[in-house]
mmCIF file of C-alpha atoms in Angstrom:
data_model
loop_
_atom_site.group_PDB
_atom_site.id
_atom_site.type_symbol
_atom_site.label_atom_id
_atom_site.label_comp_id
_atom_site.label_asym_id
_atom_site.label_seq_id
_atom_site.Cartn_x
_atom_site.Cartn_y
_atom_site.Cartn_z
ATOM 1 C CA TRP A 265 24.115 19.636 -14.917
ATOM 2 C CA MET A 266 20.781 20.291 -13.206
ATOM 3 C CA ASP A 267 18.190 17.550 -12.935
ATOM 4 C CA PRO A 268 14.981 19.088 -14.337
ATOM 5 C CA PHE A 269 12.727 16.761 -12.364
ATOM 6 C CA LEU A 270 11.697 19.122 -9.557
ATOM 7 C CA PRO A 271 10.823 22.181 -11.694
ATOM 8 C CA LEU A 272 9.015 19.947 -14.221
ATOM 9 C CA ALA A 273 7.158 18.159 -11.429
ATOM 10 C CA LEU A 274 6.067 21.485 -9.957
ATOM 11 C CA TYR A 275 4.973 22.753 -13.377
ATOM 12 C CA ASN A 276 2.882 19.663 -14.106
ATOM 13 C CA ILE A 277 1.312 19.653 -10.649
ATOM 14 C CA ILE A 278 0.224 23.260 -11.165
ATOM 15 C CA LYS A 279 -1.026 22.510 -14.687
ATOM 16 C CA HIS A 280 -2.773 19.161 -14.138
ATOM 17 C CA GLY A 281 -3.294 18.990 -10.384
ATOM 18 C CA TYR A 282 -1.523 16.849 -7.795
ATOM 19 C CA ALA A 283 -4.204 14.132 -7.760
ATOM 20 C CA ASN A 284 -4.038 13.655 -11.540
ATOM 21 C CA MET A 285 -0.239 13.543 -11.583
ATOM 22 C CA LYS A 286 -0.175 11.017 -8.765
ATOM 23 C CA LYS A 287 -2.811 8.871 -10.468
ATOM 24 C CA SER A 288 -0.842 8.824 -13.723
ATOM 25 C CA LEU A 289 2.164 7.496 -11.809
ATOM 26 C CA VAL A 290 0.704 4.918 -9.414
ATOM 27 C CA THR A 291 -1.714 3.440 -11.971
ATOM 28 C CA GLY A 292 1.267 2.314 -14.038
ATOM 29 C CA SER A 293 0.893 0.715 -17.449
ATOM 30 C CA TYR A 294 0.889 -2.549 -19.372
ATOM 31 C CA HIS A 295 2.291 -1.123 -22.590
ATOM 32 C CA HIS A 296 5.636 0.422 -21.605
ATOM 33 C CA PRO A 297 7.924 -2.306 -20.185
ATOM 34 C CA ARG A 298 10.632 0.177 -19.237
ATOM 35 C CA GLY A 299 8.290 2.535 -17.455
ATOM 36 C CA ILE A 300 7.860 2.968 -13.698
ATOM 37 C CA PHE A 301 5.221 0.602 -12.274
ATOM 38 C CA TYR A 302 4.992 -1.551 -15.396
ATOM 39 C CA GLY A 303 2.353 -4.184 -14.599
ATOM 40 C CA GLY A 304 4.332 -7.032 -16.113
ATOM 41 C CA SER A 305 3.192 -10.123 -18.007
ATOM 42 C CA LYS A 306 3.081 -12.587 -15.079
ATOM 43 C CA LEU A 307 2.806 -12.687 -11.308
ATOM 44 C CA GLN A 308 5.851 -11.703 -9.306
ATOM 45 C CA GLN A 309 7.701 -14.566 -7.645
ATOM 46 C CA SER A 310 6.845 -13.343 -4.131
ATOM 47 C CA ASN A 311 3.129 -13.419 -4.941
ATOM 48 C CA LYS A 312 3.386 -16.876 -6.481
ATOM 49 C CA LEU A 313 5.300 -18.269 -3.507
ATOM 50 C CA LEU A 314 2.845 -16.868 -0.955
ATOM 51 C CA SER A 315 -0.148 -18.092 -2.949
ATOM 52 C CA THR A 316 1.355 -21.579 -3.284
ATOM 53 C CA PHE A 317 2.186 -21.705 0.438
ATOM 54 C CA LEU A 318 -1.327 -20.702 1.520
ATOM 55 C CA GLN A 319 -2.992 -23.207 -0.796
ATOM 56 C CA LYS A 320 -0.664 -25.941 0.449
ATOM 57 C CA GLU A 321 -1.124 -25.223 4.154
ATOM 58 C CA LEU A 322 -4.812 -24.237 4.157
ATOM 59 C CA ASP A 323 -8.012 -25.475 2.598
ATOM 60 C CA VAL A 324 -8.660 -21.985 1.264
ATOM 61 C CA GLU A 325 -12.132 -22.852 -0.025
ATOM 62 C CA GLN A 326 -13.226 -23.779 3.500
ATOM 63 C CA VAL A 327 -11.885 -20.681 5.254
ATOM 64 C CA ASP A 328 -14.883 -18.693 6.483
ATOM 65 C CA ARG A 329 -13.067 -15.807 8.241
ATOM 66 C CA VAL A 330 -9.953 -14.129 6.958
ATOM 67 C CA GLY A 331 -8.048 -10.939 7.621
ATOM 68 C CA LEU A 332 -5.245 -9.667 5.397
ATOM 69 C CA VAL A 333 -3.160 -6.527 5.874
ATOM 70 C CA ASP A 334 -0.917 -5.488 2.994
ATOM 71 C CA VAL A 335 1.711 -3.207 4.562
ATOM 72 C CA HIS A 336 3.243 -0.414 2.475
ATOM 73 C CA THR A 337 5.446 2.593 3.121
ATOM 74 C CA GLY A 338 6.003 5.810 1.195
ATOM 75 C CA LEU A 339 2.816 7.882 1.086
ATOM 76 C CA GLY A 340 1.214 10.166 3.645
ATOM 77 C CA PRO A 341 2.601 12.183 6.573
ATOM 78 C CA LYS A 342 5.712 10.701 8.170
ATOM 79 C CA GLY A 343 4.810 7.895 10.569
ATOM 80 C CA PHE A 344 1.068 8.274 9.933
ATOM 81 C CA ASP A 345 -0.736 5.172 8.717
ATOM 82 C CA THR A 346 -3.558 5.326 6.193
ATOM 83 C CA ILE A 347 -5.784 2.258 6.182
ATOM 84 C CA MET A 348 -7.010 1.829 2.612
ATOM 85 C CA THR A 349 -10.191 -0.094 1.952
ATOM 86 C CA HIS A 350 -12.264 -1.067 -1.070
ATOM 87 C CA ASN A 351 -15.603 0.589 -1.684
ATOM 88 C CA ASP A 352 -16.989 -1.466 -4.549
ATOM 89 C CA GLU A 353 -18.991 -4.029 -2.598
ATOM 90 C CA LYS A 354 -21.388 -4.053 0.352
ATOM 91 C CA SER A 355 -19.593 -6.483 2.621
ATOM 92 C CA SER A 356 -18.091 -6.388 6.088
ATOM 93 C CA HIS A 357 -14.626 -5.309 5.017
ATOM 94 C CA ASN A 358 -16.021 -2.367 3.052
ATOM 95 C CA ASP A 359 -18.343 -1.149 5.789
ATOM 96 C CA ARG A 360 -16.644 1.929 7.184
ATOM 97 C CA ASP A 361 -18.646 1.888 10.416
ATOM 98 C CA VAL A 362 -17.750 -1.738 11.106
ATOM 99 C CA LEU A 363 -14.095 -1.052 10.404
ATOM 100 C CA ILE A 364 -14.109 1.960 12.720
ATOM 101 C CA SER A 365 -15.651 -0.164 15.485
ATOM 102 C CA ILE A 366 -12.986 -2.848 15.004
ATOM 103 C CA LEU A 367 -10.036 -0.450 15.046
ATOM 104 C CA GLN A 368 -11.313 2.179 17.476
ATOM 105 C CA ASP A 369 -8.690 3.672 19.757
ATOM 106 C CA ASN A 370 -9.134 6.109 22.627
ATOM 107 C CA ASN A 371 -5.761 7.672 21.870
ATOM 108 C CA LEU A 372 -6.412 8.708 18.269
ATOM 109 C CA ASP A 373 -9.183 9.603 15.837
ATOM 110 C CA ILE A 374 -9.305 6.384 13.834
ATOM 111 C CA GLU A 375 -11.668 7.902 11.268
ATOM 112 C CA LYS A 376 -8.820 10.095 10.027
ATOM 113 C CA HIS A 377 -6.793 6.967 9.298
ATOM 114 C CA ILE A 378 -9.353 5.174 7.114
ATOM 115 C CA ALA A 379 -9.774 6.013 3.419
ATOM 116 C CA ALA A 380 -11.203 4.201 0.409
ATOM 117 C CA PHE A 381 -8.936 3.662 -2.590
ATOM 118 C CA GLY A 382 -9.143 6.782 -4.731
ATOM 119 C CA LYS A 383 -10.314 9.110 -1.969
ATOM 120 C CA GLU A 384 -9.075 12.655 -2.459
ATOM 121 C CA ILE A 385 -6.868 14.402 0.088
ATOM 122 C CA SER A 386 -5.348 11.230 1.498
ATOM 123 C CA ALA A 387 -2.552 8.782 0.805
ATOM 124 C CA ALA A 388 -5.204 6.682 -0.991
ATOM 125 C CA SER A 389 -5.887 9.320 -3.666
ATOM 126 C CA GLY A 390 -5.190 8.239 -7.237
ATOM 127 C CA TYR A 391 -5.543 4.534 -6.525
ATOM 128 C CA ASP A 392 -9.116 4.105 -7.782
ATOM 129 C CA ASP A 393 -7.973 2.523 -11.084
ATOM 130 C CA VAL A 394 -5.060 0.524 -9.681
ATOM 131 C CA VAL A 395 -5.140 -3.261 -10.099
ATOM 132 C CA GLY A 396 -3.264 -5.816 -8.028
ATOM 133 C CA THR A 397 -4.520 -4.829 -4.580
ATOM 134 C CA VAL A 398 -4.825 -7.351 -1.763
ATOM 135 C CA LYS A 399 -8.488 -7.948 -2.646
ATOM 136 C CA GLY A 400 -7.783 -8.933 -6.251
ATOM 137 C CA GLY A 401 -4.556 -10.728 -5.357
ATOM 138 C CA ILE A 402 -4.079 -13.004 -2.335
ATOM 139 C CA GLY A 403 -7.539 -12.084 -1.068
ATOM 140 C CA SER A 404 -9.152 -13.746 -4.092
ATOM 141 C CA LEU A 405 -8.036 -17.137 -2.761
ATOM 142 C CA PHE A 406 -10.612 -16.777 0.014
ATOM 143 C CA SER A 407 -13.640 -15.981 -2.131
ATOM 144 C CA ASN A 408 -15.855 -18.301 -0.046
ATOM 145 C CA ALA A 409 -15.112 -16.544 3.239
ATOM 146 C CA LYS A 410 -18.198 -15.153 4.970
ATOM 147 C CA GLU A 411 -16.104 -12.599 6.850
ATOM 148 C CA ALA A 412 -13.195 -10.935 5.056
ATOM 149 C CA ILE A 413 -11.223 -7.912 6.220
ATOM 150 C CA LEU A 414 -8.861 -6.918 3.408
ATOM 151 C CA LEU A 415 -6.782 -3.825 4.071
ATOM 152 C CA THR A 416 -3.740 -1.954 2.874
ATOM 153 C CA GLN A 417 -1.898 -0.097 5.617
ATOM 154 C CA GLU A 418 0.291 2.657 4.179
ATOM 155 C CA PHE A 419 2.878 4.404 6.383
ATOM 156 C CA GLY A 420 4.145 7.815 5.319
ATOM 157 C CA THR A 421 7.845 8.508 4.961
ATOM 158 C CA VAL A 422 8.991 11.587 2.994
ATOM 159 C CA ASN A 423 7.328 14.076 0.658
ATOM 160 C CA PRO A 424 5.749 12.152 -2.263
ATOM 161 C CA ILE A 425 7.633 14.319 -4.780
ATOM 162 C CA PHE A 426 10.910 12.963 -3.402
ATOM 163 C CA VAL A 427 9.540 9.422 -3.431
ATOM 164 C CA SER A 428 8.714 9.891 -7.129
ATOM 165 C CA ARG A 429 12.142 11.329 -7.860
ATOM 166 C CA ALA A 430 13.890 8.386 -6.213
ATOM 167 C CA LEU A 431 11.820 5.890 -8.214
ATOM 168 C CA ARG A 432 12.507 7.783 -11.444
ATOM 169 C CA GLU A 433 16.267 7.855 -10.800
ATOM 170 C CA GLU A 434 16.424 4.142 -10.020
ATOM 171 C CA ASN A 435 14.409 3.271 -13.121
ATOM 172 C CA ALA A 436 16.666 5.415 -15.317
ATOM 173 C CA ALA A 437 19.809 3.907 -13.793
ATOM 174 C CA TYR A 438 18.531 0.349 -14.276
ATOM 175 C CA TRP A 439 17.900 0.826 -17.995
ATOM 176 C CA HIS A 440 20.509 3.398 -18.988
ATOM 177 C CA ALA A 441 23.316 3.613 -16.407
ATOM 178 C CA PRO A 442 23.828 0.271 -14.606
ATOM 179 C CA GLY A 443 26.940 1.594 -12.903
ATOM 180 C CA MET A 444 24.824 4.119 -11.004
ATOM 181 C CA ARG A 445 22.103 1.682 -10.003
ATOM 182 C CA ILE A 446 23.376 0.818 -6.508
ATOM 183 C CA GLY A 447 23.391 4.446 -5.433
ATOM 184 C CA ALA A 448 19.967 5.007 -6.965
ATOM 185 C CA ALA A 449 18.615 1.882 -5.250
ATOM 186 C CA GLN A 450 19.913 3.124 -1.905
ATOM 187 C CA ARG A 451 18.041 6.389 -2.408
ATOM 188 C CA VAL A 452 14.862 4.430 -3.143
ATOM 189 C CA ARG A 453 15.311 2.544 0.108
ATOM 190 C CA GLY A 454 15.850 5.855 1.865
ATOM 191 C CA ALA A 455 12.539 7.127 0.491
ATOM 192 C CA PHE A 456 10.595 4.102 1.706
ATOM 193 C CA TYR A 457 12.470 3.150 4.875
ATOM 194 C CA LEU A 458 13.689 5.763 7.355
ATOM 195 C CA HIS A 459 16.616 3.762 8.700
ATOM 196 C CA ASN A 460 17.956 6.509 10.959
ATOM 197 C CA ASP A 461 14.621 7.559 12.446
ATOM 198 C CA PRO A 462 13.851 5.428 15.542
ATOM 199 C CA GLN A 463 10.562 7.245 16.188
ATOM 200 C CA TRP A 464 9.302 6.375 12.705
ATOM 201 C CA LYS A 465 10.241 2.733 13.270
ATOM 202 C CA ALA A 466 8.476 2.727 16.619
ATOM 203 C CA ASP A 467 5.352 4.292 15.099
ATOM 204 C CA ILE A 468 4.975 1.711 12.343
ATOM 205 C CA VAL A 469 5.560 -1.219 14.693
ATOM 206 C CA THR A 470 3.074 0.142 17.233
ATOM 207 C CA ARG A 471 0.341 0.948 14.714
ATOM 208 C CA GLY A 472 0.961 -2.167 12.646
ATOM 209 C CA ALA A 473 0.654 -4.462 15.653
ATOM 210 C CA ASP A 474 -2.411 -2.580 16.902
ATOM 211 C CA VAL A 475 -4.316 -3.021 13.622
ATOM 212 C CA PHE A 476 -3.308 -6.676 13.329
ATOM 213 C CA TRP A 477 -4.357 -7.712 16.831
ATOM 214 C CA LYS A 478 -7.641 -5.796 16.759
ATOM 215 C CA MET A 479 -8.514 -7.451 13.470
ATOM 216 C CA PHE A 480 -7.503 -10.848 14.867
ATOM 217 C CA LYS A 481 -9.600 -10.439 18.022
ATOM 218 C CA TYR A 482 -12.623 -9.341 15.983
ATOM 219 C CA LEU A 483 -12.437 -12.386 13.707
ATOM 220 C CA GLU A 484 -11.764 -14.702 16.651
ATOM 221 C CA SER A 485 -14.795 -13.415 18.559
ATOM 222 C CA ASN A 486 -17.025 -13.879 15.511
ATOM 223 C CA GLU A 487 -16.155 -17.581 15.462
ATOM 224 C CA TYR A 488 -18.434 -18.082 18.448
ATOM 225 C CA SER A 489 -21.086 -15.495 17.637
#
């Protein structure tokens, strides 16, 4: 039996365009509970726990400088990080020039790494209508902050078609073939985490730490400015 996913995916990409197909997937839904990326009816436990912890340990209403990096894997060229930003407000964390100055690096063209949610021809394409980003989630706790850098850092792994196929297989196994779910879940992990690729691991640690510490130093220096 041949899985029709790849020929159907190719057909629909040709018919509707890659950007539209990707957008239809990552946007998810709130009306099909068994579908991929169902938005759910309540916050996930991990989000609730982090929110509760931050509100317990910090006076979030008094925080005047905050930096948050939501780290993802799966989209974009292997090992390449796309720094996704919001473009719906005129504030420091949406100012592309400010962000470039914060993250500038003599060893790479940082402008190629920065993209607004929804920007075409990047890992951020298709995300313009997505809800639940760091800004609307944990970032909303710090609404009084004068300086807020809210980013999503996405590291590429494998071709997005194979990422989609792995997610589709795991979803189908969960609902219709529980006995096959472990194998399907392992393939999902393989699409998002390149366990046997030490260079990929080194790249994400290096770039992740670089973005974090540059953001930290920028916010720390502004405390005394």
